[in-house]
Coordinates of C-alpha atoms in Angstrom, one line a residue:
X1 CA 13.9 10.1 -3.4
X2 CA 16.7 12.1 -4.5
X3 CA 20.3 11.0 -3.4
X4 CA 22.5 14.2 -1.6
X5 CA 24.4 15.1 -4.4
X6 CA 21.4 15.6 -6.2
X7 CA 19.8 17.4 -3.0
X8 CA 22.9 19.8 -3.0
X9 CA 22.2 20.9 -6.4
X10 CA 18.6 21.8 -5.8
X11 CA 19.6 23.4 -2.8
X12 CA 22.3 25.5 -4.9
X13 CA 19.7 26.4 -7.8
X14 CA 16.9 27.4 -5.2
X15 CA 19.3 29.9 -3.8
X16 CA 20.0 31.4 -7.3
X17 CA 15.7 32.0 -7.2
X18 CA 16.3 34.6 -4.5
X19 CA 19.5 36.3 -6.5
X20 CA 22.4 36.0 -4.0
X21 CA 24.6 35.2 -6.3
X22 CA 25.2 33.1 -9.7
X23 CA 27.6 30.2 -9.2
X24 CA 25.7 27.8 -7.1
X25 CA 26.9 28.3 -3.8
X26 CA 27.9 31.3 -1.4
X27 CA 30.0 33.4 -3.7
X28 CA 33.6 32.0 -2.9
X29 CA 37.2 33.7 -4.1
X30 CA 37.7 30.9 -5.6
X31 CA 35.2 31.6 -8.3
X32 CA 37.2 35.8 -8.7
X33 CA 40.2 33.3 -9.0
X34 CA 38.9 31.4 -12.1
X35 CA 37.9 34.1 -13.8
X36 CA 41.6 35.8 -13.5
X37 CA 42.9 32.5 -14.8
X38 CA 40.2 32.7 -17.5
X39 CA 41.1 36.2 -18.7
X40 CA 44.2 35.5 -18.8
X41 CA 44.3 32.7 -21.1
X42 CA 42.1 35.2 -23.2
X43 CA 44.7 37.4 -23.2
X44 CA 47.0 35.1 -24.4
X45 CA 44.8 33.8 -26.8
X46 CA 44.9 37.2 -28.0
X47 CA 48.4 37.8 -28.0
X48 CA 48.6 35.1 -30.8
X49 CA 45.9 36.5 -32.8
X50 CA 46.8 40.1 -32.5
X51 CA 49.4 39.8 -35.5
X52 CA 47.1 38.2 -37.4
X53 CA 43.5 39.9 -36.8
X54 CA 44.4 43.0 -35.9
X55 CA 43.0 45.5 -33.0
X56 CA 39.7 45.3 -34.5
X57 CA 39.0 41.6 -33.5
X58 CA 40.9 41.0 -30.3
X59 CA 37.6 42.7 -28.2
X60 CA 36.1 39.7 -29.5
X61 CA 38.3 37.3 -27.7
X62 CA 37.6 39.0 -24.6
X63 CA 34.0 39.3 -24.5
X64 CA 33.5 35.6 -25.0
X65 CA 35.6 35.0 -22.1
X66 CA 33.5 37.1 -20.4
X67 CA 29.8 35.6 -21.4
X68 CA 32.0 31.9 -20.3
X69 CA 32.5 33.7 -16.4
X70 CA 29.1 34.9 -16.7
X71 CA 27.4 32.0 -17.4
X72 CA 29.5 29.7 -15.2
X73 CA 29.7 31.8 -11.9
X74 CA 27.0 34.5 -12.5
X75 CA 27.0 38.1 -11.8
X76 CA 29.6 39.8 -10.1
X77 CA 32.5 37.4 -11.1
X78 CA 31.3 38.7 -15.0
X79 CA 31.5 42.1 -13.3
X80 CA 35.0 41.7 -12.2
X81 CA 35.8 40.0 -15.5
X82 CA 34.7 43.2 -17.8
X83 CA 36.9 45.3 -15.5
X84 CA 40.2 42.7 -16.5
X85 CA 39.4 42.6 -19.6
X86 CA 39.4 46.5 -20.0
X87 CA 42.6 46.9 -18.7
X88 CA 44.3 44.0 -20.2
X89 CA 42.8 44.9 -23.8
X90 CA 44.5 48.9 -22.7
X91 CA 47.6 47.8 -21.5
X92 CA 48.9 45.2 -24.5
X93 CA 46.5 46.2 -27.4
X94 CA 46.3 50.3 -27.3
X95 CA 49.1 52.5 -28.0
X96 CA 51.1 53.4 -26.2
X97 CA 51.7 49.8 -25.2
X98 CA 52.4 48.3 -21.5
X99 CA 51.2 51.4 -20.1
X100 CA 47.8 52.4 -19.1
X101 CA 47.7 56.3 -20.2
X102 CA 46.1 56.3 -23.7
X103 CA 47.0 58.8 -26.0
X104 CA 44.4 58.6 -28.9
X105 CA 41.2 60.2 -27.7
X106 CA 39.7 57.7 -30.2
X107 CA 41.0 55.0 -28.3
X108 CA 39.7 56.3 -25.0
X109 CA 36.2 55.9 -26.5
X110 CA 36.9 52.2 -27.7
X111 CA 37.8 51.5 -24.8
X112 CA 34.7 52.9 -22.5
X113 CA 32.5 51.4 -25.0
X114 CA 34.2 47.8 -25.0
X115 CA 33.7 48.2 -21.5
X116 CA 29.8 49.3 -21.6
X117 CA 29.3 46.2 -24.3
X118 CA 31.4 43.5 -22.1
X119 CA 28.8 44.8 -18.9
X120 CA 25.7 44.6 -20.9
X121 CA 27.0 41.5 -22.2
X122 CA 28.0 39.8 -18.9
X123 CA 24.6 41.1 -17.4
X124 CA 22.7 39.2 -20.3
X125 CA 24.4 36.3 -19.8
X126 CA 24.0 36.3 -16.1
X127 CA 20.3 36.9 -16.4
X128 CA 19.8 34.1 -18.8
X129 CA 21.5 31.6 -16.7
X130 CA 19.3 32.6 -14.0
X131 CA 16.8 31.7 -16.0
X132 CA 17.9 28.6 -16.8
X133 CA 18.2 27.6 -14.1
X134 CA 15.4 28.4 -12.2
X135 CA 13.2 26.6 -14.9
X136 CA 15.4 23.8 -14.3
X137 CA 14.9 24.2 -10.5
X138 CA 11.4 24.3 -11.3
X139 CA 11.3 21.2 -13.6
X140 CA 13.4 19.1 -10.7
X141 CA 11.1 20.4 -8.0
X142 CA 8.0 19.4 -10.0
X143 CA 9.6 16.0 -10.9
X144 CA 9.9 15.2 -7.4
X145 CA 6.8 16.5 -6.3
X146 CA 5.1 14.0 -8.8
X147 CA 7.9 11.3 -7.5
X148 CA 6.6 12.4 -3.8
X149 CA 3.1 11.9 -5.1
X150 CA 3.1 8.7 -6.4
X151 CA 5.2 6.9 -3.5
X152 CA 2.4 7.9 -1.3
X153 CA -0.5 7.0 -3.6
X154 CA 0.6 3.3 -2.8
X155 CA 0.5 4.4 1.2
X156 CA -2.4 2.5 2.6
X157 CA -1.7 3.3 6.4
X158 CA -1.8 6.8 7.9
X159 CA 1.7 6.0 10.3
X160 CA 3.3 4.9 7.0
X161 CA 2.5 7.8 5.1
X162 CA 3.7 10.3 7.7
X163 CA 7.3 8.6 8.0
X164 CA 7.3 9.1 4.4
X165 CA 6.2 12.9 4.5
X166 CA 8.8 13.4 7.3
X167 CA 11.6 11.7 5.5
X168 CA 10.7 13.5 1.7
X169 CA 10.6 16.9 3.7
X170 CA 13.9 16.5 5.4
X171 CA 15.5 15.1 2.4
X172 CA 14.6 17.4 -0.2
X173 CA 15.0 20.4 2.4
X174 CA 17.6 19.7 4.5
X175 CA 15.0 20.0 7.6
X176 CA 14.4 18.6 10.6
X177 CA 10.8 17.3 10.5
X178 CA 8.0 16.7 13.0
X179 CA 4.4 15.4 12.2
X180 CA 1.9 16.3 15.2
X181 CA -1.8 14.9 15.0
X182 CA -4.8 14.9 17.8
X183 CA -4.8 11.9 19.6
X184 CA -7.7 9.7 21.5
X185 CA -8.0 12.6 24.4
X186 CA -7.6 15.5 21.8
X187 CA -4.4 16.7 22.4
X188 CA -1.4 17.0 19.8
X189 CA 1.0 14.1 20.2
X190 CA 3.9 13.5 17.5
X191 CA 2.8 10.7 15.2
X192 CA 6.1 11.1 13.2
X193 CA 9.5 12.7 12.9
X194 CA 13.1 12.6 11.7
X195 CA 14.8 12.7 12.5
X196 CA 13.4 10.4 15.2
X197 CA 12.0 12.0 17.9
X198 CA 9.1 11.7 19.7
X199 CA 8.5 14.6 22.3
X200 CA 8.6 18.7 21.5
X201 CA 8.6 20.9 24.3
X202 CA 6.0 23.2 25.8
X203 CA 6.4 25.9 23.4
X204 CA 7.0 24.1 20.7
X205 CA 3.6 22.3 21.4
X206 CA 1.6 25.3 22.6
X207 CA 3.1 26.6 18.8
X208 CA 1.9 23.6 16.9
X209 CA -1.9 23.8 18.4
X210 CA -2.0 27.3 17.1
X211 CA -0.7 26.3 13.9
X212 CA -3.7 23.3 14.2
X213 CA -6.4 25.1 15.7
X214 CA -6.4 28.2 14.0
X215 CA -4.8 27.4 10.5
X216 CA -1.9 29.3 10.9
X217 CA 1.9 29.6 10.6
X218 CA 3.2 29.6 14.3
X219 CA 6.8 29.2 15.8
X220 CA 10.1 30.0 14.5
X221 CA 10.4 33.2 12.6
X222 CA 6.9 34.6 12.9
X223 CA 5.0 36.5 15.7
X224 CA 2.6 33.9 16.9
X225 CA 4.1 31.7 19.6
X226 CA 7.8 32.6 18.6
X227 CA 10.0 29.4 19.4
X228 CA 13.6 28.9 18.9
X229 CA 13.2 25.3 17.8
X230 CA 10.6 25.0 15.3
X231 CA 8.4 26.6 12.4
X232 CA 4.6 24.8 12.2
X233 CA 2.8 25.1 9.4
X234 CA -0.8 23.6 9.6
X235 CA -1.5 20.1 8.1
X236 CA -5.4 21.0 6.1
X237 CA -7.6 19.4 4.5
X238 CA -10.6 19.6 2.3
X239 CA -12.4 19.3 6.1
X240 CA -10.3 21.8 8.1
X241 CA -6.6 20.9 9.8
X242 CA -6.2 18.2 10.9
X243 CA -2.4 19.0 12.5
X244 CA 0.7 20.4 12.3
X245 CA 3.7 19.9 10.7
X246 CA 7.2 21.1 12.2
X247 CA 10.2 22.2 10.5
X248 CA 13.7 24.1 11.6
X249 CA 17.6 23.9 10.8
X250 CA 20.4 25.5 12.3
X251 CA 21.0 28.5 10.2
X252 CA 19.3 30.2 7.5
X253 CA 16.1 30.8 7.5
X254 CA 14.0 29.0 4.4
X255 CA 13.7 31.0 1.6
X256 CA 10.8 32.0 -0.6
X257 CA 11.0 28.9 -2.5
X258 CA 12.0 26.6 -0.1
X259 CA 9.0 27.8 1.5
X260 CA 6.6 27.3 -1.8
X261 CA 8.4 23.5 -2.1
X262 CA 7.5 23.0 1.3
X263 CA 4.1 23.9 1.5
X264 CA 3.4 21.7 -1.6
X265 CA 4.6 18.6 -0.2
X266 CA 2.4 19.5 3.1
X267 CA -0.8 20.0 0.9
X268 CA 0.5 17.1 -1.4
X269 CA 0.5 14.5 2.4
X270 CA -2.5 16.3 3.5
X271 CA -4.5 14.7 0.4
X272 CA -3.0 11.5 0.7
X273 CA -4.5 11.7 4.3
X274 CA -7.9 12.7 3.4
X275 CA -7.9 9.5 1.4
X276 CA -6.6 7.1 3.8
X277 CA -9.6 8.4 6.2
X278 CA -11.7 7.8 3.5
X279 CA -10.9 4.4 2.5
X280 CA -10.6 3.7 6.6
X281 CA -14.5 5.2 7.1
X282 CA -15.6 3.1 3.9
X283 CA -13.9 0.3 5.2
X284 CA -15.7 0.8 8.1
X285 CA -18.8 1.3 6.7
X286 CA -18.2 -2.4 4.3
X287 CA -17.2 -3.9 7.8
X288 CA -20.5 -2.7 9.9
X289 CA -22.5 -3.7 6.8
X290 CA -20.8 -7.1 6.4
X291 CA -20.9 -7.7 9.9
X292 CA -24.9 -6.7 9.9
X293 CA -25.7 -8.7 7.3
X294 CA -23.8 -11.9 8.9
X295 CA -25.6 -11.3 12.3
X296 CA -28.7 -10.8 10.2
X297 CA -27.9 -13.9 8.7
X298 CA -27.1 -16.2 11.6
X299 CA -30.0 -15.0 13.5
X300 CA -32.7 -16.1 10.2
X301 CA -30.3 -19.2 10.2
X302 CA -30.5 -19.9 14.0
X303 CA -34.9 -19.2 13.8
X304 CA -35.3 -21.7 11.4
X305 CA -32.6 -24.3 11.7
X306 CA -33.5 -24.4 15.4
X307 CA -37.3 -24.2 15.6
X308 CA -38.1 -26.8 12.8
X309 CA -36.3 -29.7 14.4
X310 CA -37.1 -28.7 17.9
X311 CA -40.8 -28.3 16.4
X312 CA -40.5 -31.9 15.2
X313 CA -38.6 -32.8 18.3
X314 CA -41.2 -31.4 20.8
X315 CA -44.0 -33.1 18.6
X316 CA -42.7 -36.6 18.5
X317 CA -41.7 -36.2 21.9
X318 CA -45.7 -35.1 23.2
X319 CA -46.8 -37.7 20.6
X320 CA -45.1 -40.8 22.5
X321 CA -45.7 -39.0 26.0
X322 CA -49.5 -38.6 25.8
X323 CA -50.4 -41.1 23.4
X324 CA -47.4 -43.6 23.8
X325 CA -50.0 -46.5 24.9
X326 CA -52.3 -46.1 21.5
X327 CA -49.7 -46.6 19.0
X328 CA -48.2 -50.1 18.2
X329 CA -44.1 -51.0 18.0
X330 CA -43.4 -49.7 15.1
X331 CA -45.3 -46.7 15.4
X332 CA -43.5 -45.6 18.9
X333 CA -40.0 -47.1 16.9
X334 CA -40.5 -44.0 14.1
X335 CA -41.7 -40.9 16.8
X336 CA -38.2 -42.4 18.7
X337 CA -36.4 -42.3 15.1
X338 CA -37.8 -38.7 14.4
X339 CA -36.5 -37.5 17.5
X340 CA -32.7 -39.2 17.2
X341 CA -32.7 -37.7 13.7
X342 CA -33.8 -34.1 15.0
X343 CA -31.5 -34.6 17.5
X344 CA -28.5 -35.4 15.5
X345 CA -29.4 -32.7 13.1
X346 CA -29.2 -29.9 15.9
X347 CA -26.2 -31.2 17.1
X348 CA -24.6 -30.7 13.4
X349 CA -25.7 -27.2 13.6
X350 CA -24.3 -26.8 17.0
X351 CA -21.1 -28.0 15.5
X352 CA -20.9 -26.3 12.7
X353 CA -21.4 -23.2 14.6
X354 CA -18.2 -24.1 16.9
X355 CA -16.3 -25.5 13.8
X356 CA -16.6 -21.7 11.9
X357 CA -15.9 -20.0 15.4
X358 CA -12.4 -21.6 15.8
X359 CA -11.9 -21.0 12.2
X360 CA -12.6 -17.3 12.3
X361 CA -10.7 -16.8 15.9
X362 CA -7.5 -19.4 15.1
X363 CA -8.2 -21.2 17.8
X364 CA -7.6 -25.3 15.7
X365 CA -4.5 -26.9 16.7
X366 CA -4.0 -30.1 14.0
X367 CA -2.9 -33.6 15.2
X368 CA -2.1 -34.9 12.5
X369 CA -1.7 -38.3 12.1
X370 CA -1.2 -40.9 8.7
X371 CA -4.7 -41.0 7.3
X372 CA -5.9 -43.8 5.0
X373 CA -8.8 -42.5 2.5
X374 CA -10.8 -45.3 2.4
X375 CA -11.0 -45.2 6.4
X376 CA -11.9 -41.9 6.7
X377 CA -14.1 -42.3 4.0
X378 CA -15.9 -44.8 5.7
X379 CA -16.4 -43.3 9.1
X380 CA -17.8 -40.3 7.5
X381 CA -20.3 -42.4 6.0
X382 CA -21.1 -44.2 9.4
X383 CA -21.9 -40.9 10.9
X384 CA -24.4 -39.6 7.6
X385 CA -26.0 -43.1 7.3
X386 CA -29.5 -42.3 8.5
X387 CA -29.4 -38.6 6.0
X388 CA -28.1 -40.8 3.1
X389 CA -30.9 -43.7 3.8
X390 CA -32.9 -42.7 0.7
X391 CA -29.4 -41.9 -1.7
X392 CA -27.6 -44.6 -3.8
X393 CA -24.1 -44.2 -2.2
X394 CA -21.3 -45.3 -5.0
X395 CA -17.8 -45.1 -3.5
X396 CA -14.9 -45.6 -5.8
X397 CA -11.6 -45.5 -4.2
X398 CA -8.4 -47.1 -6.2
X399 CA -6.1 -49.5 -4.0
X400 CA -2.6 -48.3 -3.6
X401 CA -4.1 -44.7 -3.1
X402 CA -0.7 -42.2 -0.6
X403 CA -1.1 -42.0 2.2
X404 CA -2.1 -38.2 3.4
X405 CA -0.8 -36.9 6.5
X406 CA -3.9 -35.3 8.2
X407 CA -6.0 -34.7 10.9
X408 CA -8.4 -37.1 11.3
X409 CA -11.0 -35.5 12.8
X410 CA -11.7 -32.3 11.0
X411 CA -10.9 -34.3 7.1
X412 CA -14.2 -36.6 8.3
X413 CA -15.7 -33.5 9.2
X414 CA -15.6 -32.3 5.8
X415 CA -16.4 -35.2 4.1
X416 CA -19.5 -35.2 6.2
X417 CA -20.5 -31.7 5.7
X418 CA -19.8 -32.2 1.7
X419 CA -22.3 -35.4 2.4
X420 CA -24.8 -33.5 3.8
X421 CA -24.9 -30.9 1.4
X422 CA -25.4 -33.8 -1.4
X423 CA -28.2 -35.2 0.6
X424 CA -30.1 -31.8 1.3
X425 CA -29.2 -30.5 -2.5
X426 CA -30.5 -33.9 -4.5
X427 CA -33.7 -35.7 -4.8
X428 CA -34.0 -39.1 -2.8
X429 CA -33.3 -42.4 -4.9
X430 CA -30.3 -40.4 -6.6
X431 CA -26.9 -40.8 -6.6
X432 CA -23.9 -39.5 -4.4
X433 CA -20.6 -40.4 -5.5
X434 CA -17.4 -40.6 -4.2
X435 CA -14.5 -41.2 -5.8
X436 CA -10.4 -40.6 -6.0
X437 CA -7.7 -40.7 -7.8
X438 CA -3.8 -39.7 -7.3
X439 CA -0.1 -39.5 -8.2
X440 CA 3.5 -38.8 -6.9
X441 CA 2.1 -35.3 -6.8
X442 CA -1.4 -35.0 -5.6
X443 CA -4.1 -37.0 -4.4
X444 CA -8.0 -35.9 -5.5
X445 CA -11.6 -36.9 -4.1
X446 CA -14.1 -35.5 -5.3
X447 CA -18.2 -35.9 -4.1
X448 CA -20.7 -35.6 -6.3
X449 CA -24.8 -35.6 -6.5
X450 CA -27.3 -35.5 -8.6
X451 CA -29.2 -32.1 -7.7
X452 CA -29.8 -29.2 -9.8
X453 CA -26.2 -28.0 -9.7
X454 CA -24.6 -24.5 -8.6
X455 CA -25.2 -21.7 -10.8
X456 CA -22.1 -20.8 -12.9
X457 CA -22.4 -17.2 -10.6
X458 CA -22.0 -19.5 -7.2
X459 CA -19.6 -21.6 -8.0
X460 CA -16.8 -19.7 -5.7
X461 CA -19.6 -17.9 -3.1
X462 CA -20.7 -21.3 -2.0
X463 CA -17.8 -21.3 0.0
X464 CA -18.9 -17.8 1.7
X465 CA -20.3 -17.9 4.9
X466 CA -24.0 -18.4 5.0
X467 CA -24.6 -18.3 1.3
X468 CA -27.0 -21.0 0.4
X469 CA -28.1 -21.3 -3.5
X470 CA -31.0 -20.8 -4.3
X471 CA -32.1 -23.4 -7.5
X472 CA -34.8 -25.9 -7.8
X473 CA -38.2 -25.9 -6.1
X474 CA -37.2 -27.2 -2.7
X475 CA -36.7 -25.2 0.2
X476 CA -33.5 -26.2 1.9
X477 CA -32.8 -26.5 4.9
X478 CA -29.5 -25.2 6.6
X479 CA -27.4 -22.8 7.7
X480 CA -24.7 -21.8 4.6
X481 CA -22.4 -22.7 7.1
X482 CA -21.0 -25.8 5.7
X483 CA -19.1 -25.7 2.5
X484 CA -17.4 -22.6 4.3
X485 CA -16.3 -24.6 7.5
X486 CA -15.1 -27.3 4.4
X487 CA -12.8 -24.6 2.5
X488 CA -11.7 -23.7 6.0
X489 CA -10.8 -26.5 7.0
X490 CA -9.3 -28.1 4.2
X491 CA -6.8 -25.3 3.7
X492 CA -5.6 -25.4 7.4
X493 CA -4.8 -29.0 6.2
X494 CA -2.8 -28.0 3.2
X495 CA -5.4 -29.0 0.3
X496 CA -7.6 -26.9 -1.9
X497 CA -11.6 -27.5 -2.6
X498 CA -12.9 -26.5 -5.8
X499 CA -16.7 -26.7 -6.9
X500 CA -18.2 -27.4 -10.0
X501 CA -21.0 -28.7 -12.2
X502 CA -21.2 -32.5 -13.8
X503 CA -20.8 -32.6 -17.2
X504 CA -22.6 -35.5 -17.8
X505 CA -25.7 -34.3 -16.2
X506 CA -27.0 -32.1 -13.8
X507 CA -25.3 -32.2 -10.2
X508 CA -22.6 -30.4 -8.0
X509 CA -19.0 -31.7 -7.7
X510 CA -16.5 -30.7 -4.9
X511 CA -12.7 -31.6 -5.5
X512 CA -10.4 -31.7 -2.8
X513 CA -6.9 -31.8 -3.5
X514 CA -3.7 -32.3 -1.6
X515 CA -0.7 -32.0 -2.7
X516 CA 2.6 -34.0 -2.4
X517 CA 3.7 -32.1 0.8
X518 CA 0.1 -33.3 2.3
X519 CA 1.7 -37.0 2.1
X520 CA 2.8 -38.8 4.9
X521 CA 6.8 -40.2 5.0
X522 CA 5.4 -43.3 7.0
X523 CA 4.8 -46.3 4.2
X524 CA 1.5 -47.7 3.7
X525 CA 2.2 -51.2 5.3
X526 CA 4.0 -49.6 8.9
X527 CA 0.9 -46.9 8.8
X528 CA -1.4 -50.7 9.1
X529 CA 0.5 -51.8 11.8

């Protein structure tokens, strides 16, 4: 955005557009002042010269003080200049001297036509620093139209931009600015102003929904709704107006191209709106689509994860009610087994549910508490003993491992949820490992199986919610719910969870790692205590 000095000279330049005057500001007698002291010093520039040059070449000196006055302060100073000159070049350089009679006829035509050349002259000059520097208004208005433009092409909210458009105008106009869209109920209410403000009056409102609702100028200056305060202009786009925009200053009115810069940085905000809505309705659209597919997800999840072990549950159950008496010990001993192990798998499903609802509402509050790996290590196995029956559980854990400062209950809740998903991925009689390792800067455990691994386009969307992969020739059982509630929870803690493919074999590996400021200050040996 353009500082005030800089502001000052546009606003100068934009006023030579409508031809007022040449200097850059209100024509001051100041500028008539200069241009005495400047034909003066011509003069006595050509005082020194005359012996030298001549009469023929002292005009000379003259008319290029008078293209200097042109070109510096425009018009009518140039005007004044040509008169000065005339006399002062009849006065000292035509006989008779210091006297303005002239008796040479001859003379009385050099000096009419040194005064028709110094006007033409002076008029040239003035025309072509006009010129100048209204393509150099031009340039500077287009520069900061583009500078404009790009400031709000990284504006990603719609109260962010306005500020922005009400600022720019006010700035690069001098204006007092107010930003008017449709609310909720319909109705025009000011979404953004400067500066600040946020009420107009009656007529100022009852001249801004004209402006909106029939795509007009309204207000200040014009015939529609005439207002002393402000001048609305409506806010369009591609779809129709969408507001009004509100503009006024105490005196002049704006001119032609104050009115052209103006109207370009309305259209230039209006666009930027159009795409905000845009990207808000596809936003919205992603959302609703995400949000489908999730529900669509959970309720496919929730048919099968809850029918199959209520199925088995129900079954076992009938089977020991009905024909309890018929089978022997060990036979009522497995239908009993069938049903704890239902059991227990609905209520990891009914967990994991909770677990990824307090993780998507905020609602976990961490005690955490010195944590020992190999204990919570071992608890997590307790709790997955009967789903890693059929595994060869190898657990290598180095002595002297820090101590992590963690909460308990949701690190065992990972580990178990990793174990689970190295049970359900990996055929029985193979291998889940877990192992560790660690420094004075981070502590890693990683689990491992012996499945068919995560394809290489996976590896980070296991983590999403409810994406299961599909490889191998098993259908597994599950919700996707899992390795999500893991990364979840594992970041609340401070730690990072990576996944990967053996490189030994086939088989997934998960790495957690926690970093130094995961390790707890107490010392291994008081933490036993």
């Amino acid at each position: 955005m353009p500082d005030s000095g800089e502001q000052d000279s546009r606003d100068r330049k934009r006023r030579d557009w409508i031809g007022i005057h040449s200097s850059g500001g209100p024509l001051a007698p100041w500028h008539f002042g200069m241009t005495i002291v400047a034909i003066a010093a011509a003069l006595a520039v050509a005082l020194v010269l005359y012996p030298v040059t001549g009469i023929e070449d002292v005009d000379l000196v003259f008319l290029t003080a008078i293209i200097a006055i042109a070109i510096r302060y425009g018009l009518w100073p140039s005007l004044a200049a040509c008169v000065l000159s005339a006399l002062a070049y009849n006065f000292f350089f035509i006989p008779p001297f210091h006297t303005f009679a002239v008796a040479n006829p001859a003379n009385i035509a050099t000096l009419f036509f040194f005064l028709i050349v110094a006007i033409i002259t002076s008029h040239l000059a003035s025309w072509a620093r006009d010129a100048a520097l209204t393509a150099a208004s031009r340039a500077e208005t287009t520069e900061a139209l583009y500078a404009f433009s790009r400031k709000i092409a990284g504006i990603i909210t719609l109260d962010d931009l306005l500020w922005a458009t009400g600022q720019q105008i006010a700035a690069m106009l001098r204006l007092d600015v107010v930003i008017l869209l449709p609310g909720a109920d319909g109705r025009l209410e000011v979404r953004a102003a400067y500066p600040p403000n946020d009420r107009v009056d009656e007529s100022d409102t009852a001249a801004a929904r004209l402006a909106w609702s029939e795509s007009r100028v309204a207000g200040r200056g014009t015939e529609a709704l005439f207002t002393d305060q402000h001048l609305f202009l409506p806010l369009r786009t591609s779809h129709g107006p969408i507001g009004a925009v509100g503009v006024s200053r105490t005196g002049a009115p704006l001119s032609p191209g104050e009115e052209r810069l103006l109207a370009a940085l309305i259209d230039q905000a209006a666009v930027a709106i159009e795409r905000i809505r845009f990207a808000a309705e596809m936003d919205a659209a992603r959302l609703a689509g995400e949000t489908e597919r999730l529900r669509s997800a959970l309720l496919s999840s929730l048919s099968h994860d809850l029918k199959t072990p209520l199925a088995s549950i129900t079954g076992a159950a009938t089977s020991l009610r009905q024909y309890g008496g018929l089978y022997d010990a060990a036979a009522r001993e497995e239908l009993a087994a069938t049903i704890q192990g239902e059991a227990e798998r609905l209520a990891r499903f009914v967990a994991n549910l909770l677990d990824m609802t307090r993780l998507r509402t905020g609602g976990i509050e961490l005690k955490r508490e010195p944590t020992d790996l190999g204990e919570a290590v071992g608890a997590a196995l307790q709790r997955m003993q009967g789903v890693l029956g059929e595994h060869q559980v190898d657990v290598d854990l180095p002595a002297g491992l820090p101590m992590l400062d963690l909460d308990v209950v949701l690190f065992e809740q990972v580990l178990v949820n990793l174990l689970d998903n190295a049970a359900k991925y990996s055929a029985p009689g193979s291998r889940v490992g877990i192992s560790a390792n660690g420094n004075e800067q981070k502590v890693e455990l990683t689990v491992s199986d012996e499945g068919p691994g995560i394809p290489a386009s996976d590896l980070e969307r296991v983590f999403e919610m409810f994406h299961r992969v599909n490889k191998g020739d098993r259908q597994r059982a599950g919700t996707g719910l899992g390795l999500s509630i893991c990364r979840g929870f594992v970041e609340v803690l401070g730690g990072t969870i990576q996944a990967t493919n053996r490189t030994g074999g086939s088989g997934a590996v998960f790495t957690i790692t926690f970093p130094e400021s995961c390790f707890t200050a107490i010392p291994r040996e008081d933490a036993a205590e």
